[in-house]
Amino acid sequence: MSFNTFGHMFRVTTFGESHGVAIGCVVDGCPPLIPLTVEDIQHDLDRRRPGQSRFTTQRQEPDQVRILSGVFDGVTTGTPIALMIDNVDQRSRDYSAIAAQFRPGHADLTYELKYGIRDYRGGGRSSARETAMRVAAGGVARKVLGEGVRIRGALIQIGPHRIEHSRWDWDQVDQNPFFCPDPATATLWETYLGDVRKAGSSAGAVIEVVAEGVPPGLGAPIYGKLDADIAAALMSINAVKGVEIGEGFAAAALSGEANADEMHMRDGLVEFASNHAGGILGGISTGQPVVARFAVKPTSSILTPRQSVDRAGQDIEIGTRGRHDPCVGIRAVPVGEAMLALVLADHLLRHRAQNPDAPTTARLPRN
Amino acid sequence: MSFNTFGHMFRVTTFGESHGVAIGCVVDGCPPLIPLTVEDIQHDLDRRRPGQSRFTTQRQEPDQVRILSGVFDGVTTGTPIALMIDNVDQRSRDYSAIAAQFRPGHADLTYELKYGIRDYRGGGRSSARETAMRVAAGGVARKVLGEGVRIRGALIQIGPHRIEHSRWDWDQVDQNPFFCPDPATATLWETYLGDVRKAGSSAGAVIEVVAEGVPPGLGAPIYGKLDADIAAALMSINAVKGVEIGEGFAAAALSGEANADEMHMRDGLVEFASNHAGGILGGISTGQPVVARFAVKPTSSILTPRQSVDRAGQDIEIGTRGRHDPCVGIRAVPVGEAMLALVLADHLLRHRAQNPDAPTTARLPRN
Amino acid sequence: MSFNTFGHMFRVTTFGESHGVAIGCVVDGCPPLIPLTVEDIQHDLDRRRPGQSRFTTQRQEPDQVRILSGVFDGVTTGTPIALMIDNVDQRSRDYSAIAAQFRPGHADLTYELKYGIRDYRGGGRSSARETAMRVAAGGVARKVLGEGVRIRGALIQIGPHRIEHSRWDWDQVDQNPFFCPDPATATLWETYLGDVRKAGSSAGAVIEVVAEGVPPGLGAPIYGKLDADIAAALMSINAVKGVEIGEGFAAAALSGEANADEMHMRDGLVEFASNHAGGILGGISTGQPVVARFAVKPTSSILTPRQSVDRAGQDIEIGTRGRHDPCVGIRAVPVGEAMLALVLADHLLRHRAQNPDAPTTARLPRN
Amino acid sequence: MSFNTFGHMFRVTTFGESHGVAIGCVVDGCPPLIPLTVEDIQHDLDRRRPGQSRFTTQRQEPDQVRILSGVFDGVTTGTPIALMIDNVDQRSRDYSAIAAQFRPGHADLTYELKYGIRDYRGGGRSSARETAMRVAAGGVARKVLGEGVRIRGALIQIGPHRIEHSRWDWDQVDQNPFFCPDPATATLWETYLGDVRKAGSSAGAVIEVVAEGVPPGLGAPIYGKLDADIAAALMSINAVKGVEIGEGFAAAALSGEANADEMHMRDGLVEFASNHAGGILGGISTGQPVVARFAVKPTSSILTPRQSVDRAGQDIEIGTRGRHDPCVGIRAVPVGEAMLALVLADHLLRHRAQNPDAPTTARLPRN
């Protein structure tokens, strides 16, 4: 990961500002001969699209992706796949106020200090709108990983309200506006977040993403560990402040006995009795599901005025009106899935470059 | 970060196995004319060195570093700085048992599945011994950052026992064998971890690292955000399962109002009233202290036998005897500091490559 | 340089096929606050544009570039600059023959062997059309380098006919359809290449590119030497088979005495009496003009039938009809300039990352 | 290639100065389970070793390599392979003169302008001594490529004297002190270079390296073309001023008809009637031998005094006494082979990362 490019062998470069002409990405290093259509990519984009419930921003963007290159006769050719989405709903307005002000919690000040300039319209480059291209690229990554690898995500906490893990039901995730796997908690959130929204306030969230069917051996120690790359990938999503693998921070309180994932043989494969490790040991996938969580801070755009400063160096008060997500964590679910898919696709290619004969299941090498 | 190399412009490549001839690293991209002596590097190595209390492994390694290149007349020359530590205490023993067994929680199985082979002596490449070279390289990074940037770390949790934050005293950190900033908790840990050690069990930990004096502007959005690179750097340390910036996971439960870091002007500089963000907004440093935490799982080497499998595909029971850290989190403190130093040094160079005229304090650009 | 991305700190990623929807690039790492307009980029694109004389392909492409991102209020913002050119003259035709045949000298066979598929329309990704985006990105690189650095190119050989170096006149380069600095040779080429064209044959060429005003110190030994990166950059241009710096291959026949560039002081700066080195010593720029040459093979598309094979494994004869450049080397002149600009811009940023205080002229450091 | 690291997936980082403690390298990304001994590496080091005839420097370095890591039980483990050579013959002398002077043709001035300091002892980092580690790493690369790929080099020109290509006999290369495949020319060189040496002068050279058995498909267009990477790799060798692939600069004078490599089928494989392309089309290997040449300038260390300047900004005269190669091109032969091996090994891994199912011979894909 460097600057606006993600990955080593399977690489994604994104571009575009929230209110510019278009946003787009170039997916490079994709293996050839993989069937790829706009629909493959559009599916997850639609899941991330704003304006689908009252709990996300009311900006109306069809987010219709176009494939500009790299696909021929319906399959990938091994050359760069350029994807582009035209920005449609760049609502015309007067930006003179926001242009000169630094909103707390936003990247306004830091972009200005780093670059001496920023495109202030809708957050410019630092807008979560950029994540649409991550989701688009993630759609390609999923195809590279193939149907054997299944990547899903769910929202497991909004504000102080965590789901009950024992009620987890993947089938529920698409049945509510929160990607919530626990219908009882979804109902609770509906009330809670409704109140937050009406108050012009905002709430944080925790998302869990899971990849099943990941072959063992992915991950490149020491400085390209699978969990290290996942941590960077998830932390790079807007507003994320924490990342965990498997037990995560809870592991600190466990004893070595409780945290050990015991192993046994079954049908010639190594099988684990538990998955405290979240599918990764020594930076390398074990073949178990890869489990990661990330925390999203509450949306920084709130109605209540906060103390800040402006470009002229004056103390000011600033509150945000207009369209915003009361909980940006909701739409981060498909984004988190996409980032996990991108990391895994990159590592799949890196792994087979060095270890083309490695087993794809937890089958022990012959002695 | 890729494979065994860390960083883009300030780059570190490490090599070596726990029980091989030597461990070492090559620090590339270091600016020239920086005074550098063995002592600069040895200081933190000594803080990380094993065998200094009963709470760390009894392996005796003097960890005496040598500078092989890149320093001339007492200053860096801009060419690669090679550092090396000879392995001294590779205790002679019979490895035939461990050679054929996969210890739960260790990287034994995954190295074997990925590479079809592993150096099983003392954990080989996956041993925490590799982190000595991170600390050594971190010593160079600290010199690159200069005296204006101060990086310190502390242990804030062992097992279920967290320090009381209000009692934080940096001066205490070197007064106990735990790098603990809260003497009352250090006393509690002494008893707790003593019991854990006698029982042949192990405990996890949480470490906090803080960098003060970091100039604003460090961080390269979108995929090279400062927090993303810190997350990867810390997650790449052995046994780490979670990483947080600023409020971290606790941010999920805060309201937007509570989480906002308000700003005002003081003496021509932007000043913050709080630091929930941990010194980073939009992936770019604000000029406030950069604050990160990471969770270390309990040492996987425990006395109590656990179910596992061997190389021949037989179910076995395995328990670990001999030297080990009852809480590997303790010695992770200087390692965490080193990783933070490495990320910051790399980003300092990257930042000035693109933005040579950016301010080094939170002074607003002229309009 | 890797895959479809060029550069380390100033990075360009290109995409697009000859007859696809569009071609484009993403310029990442560009410093902020640089004035940039479409005209800055269009100028060199127009110099490279096909169909301007009978000595280049008759394909009519306006090659009108658009800036999609990274520029705000007329200046760069430090975020990725996306540039795009719509393909207009994708002449509708029957590709069934070429689809199944491998043309000698083209990349048809190798793309097929590598990827198992290729976009055969107009050469697809391997078409020289991709070089339009190099020229576009080079326009940005020129702005990064600033007015103090002047990069120019000239054609110095077509077929066996070399210019007379003593007649070199930069002002002549734009006065003939060959970028030829020697008007007498340009007249000779007009006849020669006219005959080649009418015969349906083709000719090779040699191009020289020169960068004046390059500050000393650019280049990152050992594996990022300035000349090594220039060699890769020029060799990556379609149909290039050789690259030289300074004396190049002729240096092999010189004595050490003849090849030495003697130095003396003038006005406090080190000055050279000659430039056999082509402005680079030890992989680092000296401050003298950087001089490079590259050889372009004759266009592979010729009328005379050649023996080849088809996709079904049958021996065939194949000759090329339709639009093509009788000497692709001509339009390679602005491409070579662009590649040199891109290398220099990247190295400028890399140099100041490590050596922010290095002198920008050949002024000796104080003792 | 960047700074002191070479390659993407198969990566080599070198360190060390001519008269420092040691020189070394770290080979990262090497596939596991490859048998590797010191002898595998020592063989080519001995071919490059100085002091073996009166035509190379009389410095006596045994150049005995040690393997510090990454090899276990006689095979590679997939972890970094560290190689090191202790410097033995750092002849003790007074460097005060050379310390303050800039020798023409050397990197003295440019290192000083870039870094403000240099290790002046024996050329420091810019010494050709660094190439020993390229040769060592190349030995590992050869093992990765396997016995099916044969890489050989020969000296084909010294000063103005070129071999007669029709007399090329690979068996002769080891029968003379020049790596010359043409015994008649070797005799001529013996006289010529003897005179050059006695006169304290020096001569340039041209080297040809050939890789047979290279599978088709290696090379990553657009900016990671196989020939572009070879060009950079060869140009990065000390004193190299030009690089050619296949016909090279001579291609400029050929007609399209003469330069076309015709194809036909033989035994189910595509076969070429000639190899003007040097085994690479569109940046991708064809399966034919990869043929490259590079030109080495005459050794800059000569007896005859030349005009130069010193560190204090005074005009001086400078001539070189003591040990040096009258023609550095001779020992560049094994270095050129090593660089070609490194590029091919890296591309082999990159190719199979993206195209694991690509054919390893020029067998056409099924329709």
mmCIF file of C-alpha atoms in Angstrom, chain A residues 1-6 8 12-14 102-107 109-116 125-126 130 134 157-160 199-206 216-225 227-229 231-232 235-238 240-249 251-265 270 272 276-278 280-282 284-286 293-299 302-316 339 350-351 354-355 358-359 361-367, chain B residues 1-6 8 12-14 102-107 109-116 125-126 130 134 157-160 199-206 216-225 227-229 231-232 235-238 240-249 251-265 270 272 276-278 280-282 284-286 293-299 302-316 339 350-351 354-355 358-359 361-367:
data_model
loop_
_atom_site.group_PDB
_atom_site.id
_atom_site.type_symbol
_atom_site.label_atom_id
_atom_site.label_comp_id
_atom_site.label_asym_id
_atom_site.label_seq_id
_atom_site.Cartn_x
_atom_site.Cartn_y
_atom_site.Cartn_z
ATOM 1 C CA MET A 1 0.000 0.000 0.000
ATOM 2 C CA SER A 2 1.440 3.338 -0.972
ATOM 3 C CA PHE A 3 -0.179 6.666 -1.761
ATOM 4 C CA ASN A 4 -3.173 5.971 -3.979
ATOM 5 C CA THR A 5 -2.155 2.472 -4.967
ATOM 6 C CA PHE A 6 -3.070 -0.641 -3.031
ATOM 7 C CA HIS A 8 1.734 -5.588 -4.742
ATOM 8 C CA VAL A 12 -5.545 -0.962 -7.407
ATOM 9 C CA THR A 13 -5.004 2.739 -8.013
ATOM 10 C CA THR A 14 -7.941 5.032 -7.316
ATOM 11 C CA PHE A 102 -11.753 23.550 9.194
ATOM 12 C CA ARG A 103 -14.369 21.112 10.485
ATOM 13 C CA PRO A 104 -13.382 19.155 13.623
ATOM 14 C CA GLY A 105 -12.854 15.454 12.994
ATOM 15 C CA HIS A 106 -12.510 15.982 9.250
ATOM 16 C CA ALA A 107 -9.372 16.040 7.163
ATOM 17 C CA LEU A 109 -7.014 20.983 8.416
ATOM 18 C CA THR A 110 -4.544 18.200 7.728
ATOM 19 C CA TYR A 111 -4.944 18.371 3.938
ATOM 20 C CA GLU A 112 -4.417 22.107 4.175
ATOM 21 C CA LEU A 113 -1.301 21.744 6.335
ATOM 22 C CA LYS A 114 0.131 19.013 4.121
ATOM 23 C CA TYR A 115 -0.692 20.359 0.690
ATOM 24 C CA GLY A 116 -1.434 24.046 1.250
ATOM 25 C CA ARG A 125 -10.411 13.503 -2.050
ATOM 26 C CA SER A 126 -10.908 12.680 1.630
ATOM 27 C CA GLU A 130 -13.578 7.289 -2.757
ATOM 28 C CA ARG A 134 -12.605 0.167 -3.413
ATOM 29 C CA GLN A 157 -22.265 -2.511 17.094
ATOM 30 C CA ILE A 158 -23.812 0.943 16.744
ATOM 31 C CA GLY A 159 -23.003 3.417 19.477
ATOM 32 C CA PRO A 160 -22.910 1.481 22.736
ATOM 33 C CA ALA A 199 -30.911 15.183 17.105
ATOM 34 C CA GLY A 200 -28.404 15.998 14.379
ATOM 35 C CA SER A 201 -25.905 13.856 16.238
ATOM 36 C CA SER A 202 -24.029 10.768 15.082
ATOM 37 C CA ALA A 203 -22.917 7.326 16.224
ATOM 38 C CA GLY A 204 -19.931 5.077 15.781
ATOM 39 C CA ALA A 205 -19.953 1.418 14.859
ATOM 40 C CA VAL A 206 -18.063 -1.856 14.773
ATOM 41 C CA PRO A 216 -3.612 -21.903 3.971
ATOM 42 C CA GLY A 217 -0.283 -20.282 3.245
ATOM 43 C CA LEU A 218 -1.396 -16.744 2.346
ATOM 44 C CA GLY A 219 0.741 -14.100 3.996
ATOM 45 C CA ALA A 220 4.335 -13.018 3.548
ATOM 46 C CA PRO A 221 6.295 -12.693 6.753
ATOM 47 C CA ILE A 222 7.846 -10.631 8.226
ATOM 48 C CA TYR A 223 6.627 -7.290 6.935
ATOM 49 C CA GLY A 224 3.893 -8.507 4.629
ATOM 50 C CA LYS A 225 1.996 -10.645 7.108
ATOM 51 C CA ASP A 227 -2.919 -9.762 9.327
ATOM 52 C CA ALA A 228 -0.636 -6.725 8.989
ATOM 53 C CA ASP A 229 -1.937 -6.091 5.495
ATOM 54 C CA ALA A 231 -4.949 -4.150 9.466
ATOM 55 C CA ALA A 232 -3.630 -1.508 7.079
ATOM 56 C CA MET A 235 -7.498 1.164 8.963
ATOM 57 C CA SER A 236 -7.247 2.986 5.633
ATOM 58 C CA ILE A 237 -11.051 3.165 5.401
ATOM 59 C CA ASN A 238 -12.397 6.579 6.333
ATOM 60 C CA VAL A 240 -11.680 3.747 11.189
ATOM 61 C CA LYS A 241 -9.829 3.901 14.527
ATOM 62 C CA GLY A 242 -9.203 0.272 15.437
ATOM 63 C CA VAL A 243 -8.677 -3.157 13.895
ATOM 64 C CA GLU A 244 -8.727 -6.625 15.401
ATOM 65 C CA ILE A 245 -7.979 -10.134 14.173
ATOM 66 C CA GLY A 246 -9.720 -13.104 15.827
ATOM 67 C CA GLU A 247 -9.943 -12.493 19.564
ATOM 68 C CA GLY A 248 -8.352 -9.095 19.090
ATOM 69 C CA PHE A 249 -8.021 -6.963 22.209
ATOM 70 C CA ALA A 251 -6.914 -11.903 23.746
ATOM 71 C CA ALA A 252 -4.948 -9.784 26.190
ATOM 72 C CA ALA A 253 -7.168 -10.975 29.018
ATOM 73 C CA LEU A 254 -7.089 -14.668 28.121
ATOM 74 C CA SER A 255 -4.716 -17.260 29.507
ATOM 75 C CA GLY A 256 -2.444 -19.147 27.144
ATOM 76 C CA GLU A 257 -4.550 -22.247 27.730
ATOM 77 C CA ALA A 258 -7.811 -20.530 26.837
ATOM 78 C CA ASN A 259 -6.374 -18.859 23.764
ATOM 79 C CA ALA A 260 -4.800 -21.981 22.247
ATOM 80 C CA ASP A 261 -6.542 -23.307 19.153
ATOM 81 C CA GLU A 262 -6.100 -27.057 19.505
ATOM 82 C CA MET A 263 -5.615 -29.162 16.395
ATOM 83 C CA HIS A 264 -6.476 -32.665 15.294
ATOM 84 C CA MET A 265 -6.575 -34.611 12.054
ATOM 85 C CA VAL A 270 -5.524 -30.514 9.973
ATOM 86 C CA PHE A 272 -8.861 -26.723 14.556
ATOM 87 C CA HIS A 276 -9.192 -17.546 18.541
ATOM 88 C CA ALA A 277 -6.452 -16.762 16.036
ATOM 89 C CA GLY A 278 -8.931 -15.515 13.442
ATOM 90 C CA ILE A 280 -3.907 -16.427 10.900
ATOM 91 C CA LEU A 281 -0.771 -17.695 12.673
ATOM 92 C CA GLY A 282 2.634 -16.125 12.235
ATOM 93 C CA ILE A 284 0.070 -16.796 7.435
ATOM 94 C CA SER A 285 -3.447 -18.088 6.873
ATOM 95 C CA THR A 286 -4.287 -21.407 8.530
ATOM 96 C CA ARG A 293 -13.225 -6.389 13.041
ATOM 97 C CA PHE A 294 -12.862 -2.648 12.758
ATOM 98 C CA ALA A 295 -14.224 0.324 14.667
ATOM 99 C CA VAL A 296 -15.645 3.381 12.947
ATOM 100 C CA LYS A 297 -15.820 6.647 14.811
ATOM 101 C CA PRO A 298 -19.073 8.648 14.881
ATOM 102 C CA THR A 299 -19.637 10.796 11.810
ATOM 103 C CA ILE A 302 -22.962 17.036 13.385
ATOM 104 C CA LEU A 303 -25.514 19.774 13.877
ATOM 105 C CA THR A 304 -24.291 21.003 17.283
ATOM 106 C CA PRO A 305 -21.772 23.798 16.829
ATOM 107 C CA ARG A 306 -18.176 23.053 17.802
ATOM 108 C CA GLN A 307 -15.212 25.345 18.363
ATOM 109 C CA SER A 308 -12.816 25.537 15.467
ATOM 110 C CA VAL A 309 -10.637 27.883 13.432
ATOM 111 C CA ASP A 310 -10.765 29.226 9.921
ATOM 112 C CA ARG A 311 -8.175 29.672 7.205
ATOM 113 C CA ALA A 312 -7.537 33.249 8.310
ATOM 114 C CA GLY A 313 -6.576 32.042 11.759
ATOM 115 C CA GLN A 314 -9.775 33.184 13.502
ATOM 116 C CA ASP A 315 -11.577 31.178 16.174
ATOM 117 C CA ILE A 316 -15.035 30.195 14.932
ATOM 118 C CA MET A 339 -10.708 -4.410 1.383
ATOM 119 C CA ARG A 350 2.127 -13.311 -4.097
ATOM 120 C CA HIS A 351 1.929 -16.726 -2.466
ATOM 121 C CA GLN A 354 6.978 -17.956 -4.416
ATOM 122 C CA ASN A 355 5.234 -21.230 -3.586
ATOM 123 C CA ALA A 358 1.966 -25.293 -1.914
ATOM 124 C CA PRO A 359 -1.178 -27.204 -0.926
ATOM 125 C CA THR A 361 -5.939 -27.136 1.832
ATOM 126 C CA ALA A 362 -4.478 -27.892 5.257
ATOM 127 C CA ARG A 363 -2.992 -31.122 3.964
ATOM 128 C CA LEU A 364 0.354 -31.911 5.522
ATOM 129 C CA PRO A 365 3.371 -32.179 3.247
ATOM 130 C CA ARG A 366 4.721 -35.668 2.745
ATOM 131 C CA ASN A 367 7.766 -36.421 4.843
ATOM 132 C CA MET B 1 5.807 -3.164 3.790
ATOM 133 C CA SER B 2 6.473 -6.270 1.771
ATOM 134 C CA PHE B 3 8.013 -9.594 2.654
ATOM 135 C CA ASN B 4 11.092 -8.891 4.773
ATOM 136 C CA THR B 5 11.386 -5.240 3.850
ATOM 137 C CA PHE B 6 9.666 -2.435 5.683
ATOM 138 C CA HIS B 8 9.217 3.024 1.143
ATOM 139 C CA VAL B 12 14.598 -1.828 6.553
ATOM 140 C CA THR B 13 15.247 -5.403 5.452
ATOM 141 C CA THR B 14 15.796 -7.968 8.179
ATOM 142 C CA PHE B 102 3.098 -28.304 15.413
ATOM 143 C CA ARG B 103 2.631 -26.228 18.563
ATOM 144 C CA PRO B 104 -0.793 -24.563 18.919
ATOM 145 C CA GLY B 105 -0.663 -20.785 18.598
ATOM 146 C CA HIS B 106 2.747 -20.871 16.950
ATOM 147 C CA ALA B 107 3.597 -20.483 13.292
ATOM 148 C CA LEU B 109 1.982 -25.354 10.992
ATOM 149 C CA THR B 110 1.546 -22.347 8.751
ATOM 150 C CA TYR B 111 5.242 -22.109 7.807
ATOM 151 C CA GLU B 112 5.122 -25.816 7.015
ATOM 152 C CA LEU B 113 1.971 -25.454 4.881
ATOM 153 C CA LYS B 114 3.320 -22.420 3.072
ATOM 154 C CA TYR B 115 6.923 -23.431 2.511
ATOM 155 C CA GLY B 116 6.931 -27.206 3.015
ATOM 156 C CA ARG B 125 12.362 -17.079 11.383
ATOM 157 C CA SER B 126 9.034 -16.698 13.204
ATOM 158 C CA GLU B 130 13.690 -11.101 14.762
ATOM 159 C CA ARG B 134 13.430 -3.884 14.390
ATOM 160 C CA GLN B 157 -2.535 -4.130 30.675
ATOM 161 C CA ILE B 158 -1.410 -7.623 31.636
ATOM 162 C CA GLY B 159 -4.051 -10.312 31.547
ATOM 163 C CA PRO B 160 -7.279 -8.729 32.792
ATOM 164 C CA ALA B 199 1.795 -22.291 36.876
ATOM 165 C CA GLY B 200 3.533 -22.614 33.498
ATOM 166 C CA SER B 201 0.757 -20.531 32.048
ATOM 167 C CA SER B 202 0.953 -17.215 30.227
ATOM 168 C CA ALA B 203 -0.769 -13.837 29.955
ATOM 169 C CA GLY B 204 -1.583 -11.341 27.244
ATOM 170 C CA ALA B 205 -0.974 -7.617 27.350
ATOM 171 C CA VAL B 206 -1.803 -4.218 25.900
ATOM 172 C CA PRO B 216 1.754 17.875 10.884
ATOM 173 C CA GLY B 217 1.405 16.603 7.343
ATOM 174 C CA LEU B 218 2.883 13.108 7.683
ATOM 175 C CA GLY B 219 0.774 10.469 5.967
ATOM 176 C CA ALA B 220 0.009 9.719 2.364
ATOM 177 C CA PRO B 221 -3.650 9.196 1.634
ATOM 178 C CA ILE B 222 -5.413 7.100 0.419
ATOM 179 C CA TYR B 223 -3.525 3.831 0.753
ATOM 180 C CA GLY B 224 -0.510 5.080 2.642
ATOM 181 C CA LYS B 225 -2.304 6.789 5.509
ATOM 182 C CA ASP B 227 -2.600 5.313 10.750
ATOM 183 C CA ALA B 228 -2.851 2.519 8.203
ATOM 184 C CA ASP B 229 0.919 2.143 8.132
ATOM 185 C CA ALA B 231 -1.593 -0.411 12.105
ATOM 186 C CA ALA B 232 0.362 -2.682 9.776
ATOM 187 C CA MET B 235 0.163 -5.815 13.750
ATOM 188 C CA SER B 236 3.315 -7.251 12.176
ATOM 189 C CA ILE B 237 4.883 -7.691 15.630
ATOM 190 C CA ASN B 238 4.737 -11.279 16.843
ATOM 191 C CA VAL B 240 -0.266 -8.919 18.124
ATOM 192 C CA LYS B 241 -4.016 -9.301 17.529
ATOM 193 C CA GLY B 242 -5.356 -5.744 17.628
ATOM 194 C CA VAL B 243 -4.353 -2.155 16.976
ATOM 195 C CA GLU B 244 -6.003 1.128 17.925
ATOM 196 C CA ILE B 245 -5.375 4.798 17.185
ATOM 197 C CA GLY B 246 -6.543 7.438 19.671
ATOM 198 C CA GLU B 247 -9.907 6.422 21.101
ATOM 199 C CA GLY B 248 -9.770 3.217 19.080
ATOM 200 C CA PHE B 249 -12.640 0.800 19.615
ATOM 201 C CA ALA B 251 -14.818 5.619 19.626
ATOM 202 C CA ALA B 252 -17.649 3.402 18.416
ATOM 203 C CA ALA B 253 -19.592 4.119 21.579
ATOM 204 C CA LEU B 254 -19.055 7.873 21.585
ATOM 205 C CA SER B 255 -21.374 10.486 20.128
ATOM 206 C CA GLY B 256 -20.112 12.778 17.421
ATOM 207 C CA GLU B 257 -20.150 15.634 19.902
ATOM 208 C CA ALA B 258 -18.044 13.780 22.474
ATOM 209 C CA ASN B 259 -15.548 12.553 19.894
ATOM 210 C CA ALA B 260 -14.915 15.930 18.229
ATOM 211 C CA ASP B 261 -11.503 17.448 18.942
ATOM 212 C CA GLU B 262 -12.255 21.159 19.062
ATOM 213 C CA MET B 263 -9.681 23.631 17.763
ATOM 214 C CA HIS B 264 -8.601 27.152 18.585
ATOM 215 C CA MET B 265 -5.695 29.444 17.783
ATOM 216 C CA VAL B 270 -3.815 25.663 15.655
ATOM 217 C CA PHE B 272 -6.651 21.132 19.917
ATOM 218 C CA HIS B 276 -9.597 11.598 20.591
ATOM 219 C CA ALA B 277 -8.148 11.291 17.089
ATOM 220 C CA GLY B 278 -4.764 10.149 18.394
ATOM 221 C CA ILE B 280 -4.209 11.691 12.931
ATOM 222 C CA LEU B 281 -7.061 12.998 10.739
ATOM 223 C CA GLY B 282 -7.740 11.734 7.231
ATOM 224 C CA ILE B 284 -2.405 12.720 8.064
ATOM 225 C CA SER B 285 -0.744 13.814 11.305
ATOM 226 C CA THR B 286 -2.234 16.862 12.998
ATOM 227 C CA ARG B 293 -2.207 0.811 21.286
ATOM 228 C CA PHE B 294 -1.799 -2.836 20.455
ATOM 229 C CA ALA B 295 -2.882 -6.084 22.062
ATOM 230 C CA VAL B 296 -0.548 -9.031 22.469
ATOM 231 C CA LYS B 297 -1.991 -12.495 22.926
ATOM 232 C CA PRO B 298 -0.758 -14.716 25.761
ATOM 233 C CA THR B 299 2.480 -16.560 25.008
ATOM 234 C CA ILE B 302 2.644 -23.147 27.999
ATOM 235 C CA LEU B 303 3.280 -26.100 30.238
ATOM 236 C CA THR B 304 -0.213 -27.576 30.140
ATOM 237 C CA PRO B 305 -0.463 -30.105 27.329
ATOM 238 C CA ARG B 306 -2.695 -29.208 24.396
ATOM 239 C CA GLN B 307 -4.088 -31.329 21.587
ATOM 240 C CA SER B 308 -2.223 -31.023 18.341
ATOM 241 C CA VAL B 309 -0.903 -32.977 15.356
ATOM 242 C CA ASP B 310 2.504 -33.924 14.139
ATOM 243 C CA ARG B 311 4.171 -33.885 10.760
ATOM 244 C CA ALA B 312 3.192 -37.469 10.158
ATOM 245 C CA GLY B 313 -0.455 -36.614 10.559
ATOM 246 C CA GLN B 314 -0.878 -38.151 14.001
ATOM 247 C CA ASP B 315 -2.889 -36.602 16.811
ATOM 248 C CA ILE B 316 -0.606 -35.751 19.722
ATOM 249 C CA MET B 339 7.952 0.276 14.749
ATOM 250 C CA ARG B 350 7.908 10.642 1.817
ATOM 251 C CA HIS B 351 6.214 13.831 2.939
ATOM 252 C CA GLN B 354 6.175 15.640 -2.318
ATOM 253 C CA ASN B 355 5.774 18.670 -0.066
ATOM 254 C CA ALA B 358 5.051 22.287 3.992
ATOM 255 C CA PRO B 359 5.080 23.837 7.478
ATOM 256 C CA THR B 361 4.167 23.130 12.871
ATOM 257 C CA ALA B 362 0.418 23.641 12.767
ATOM 258 C CA ARG B 363 0.867 27.093 11.292
ATOM 259 C CA LEU B 364 -1.825 27.967 8.774
ATOM 260 C CA PRO B 365 -0.758 28.725 5.224
ATOM 261 C CA ARG B 366 -1.049 32.330 4.207
ATOM 262 C CA ASN B 367 -4.159 33.112 2.223
#
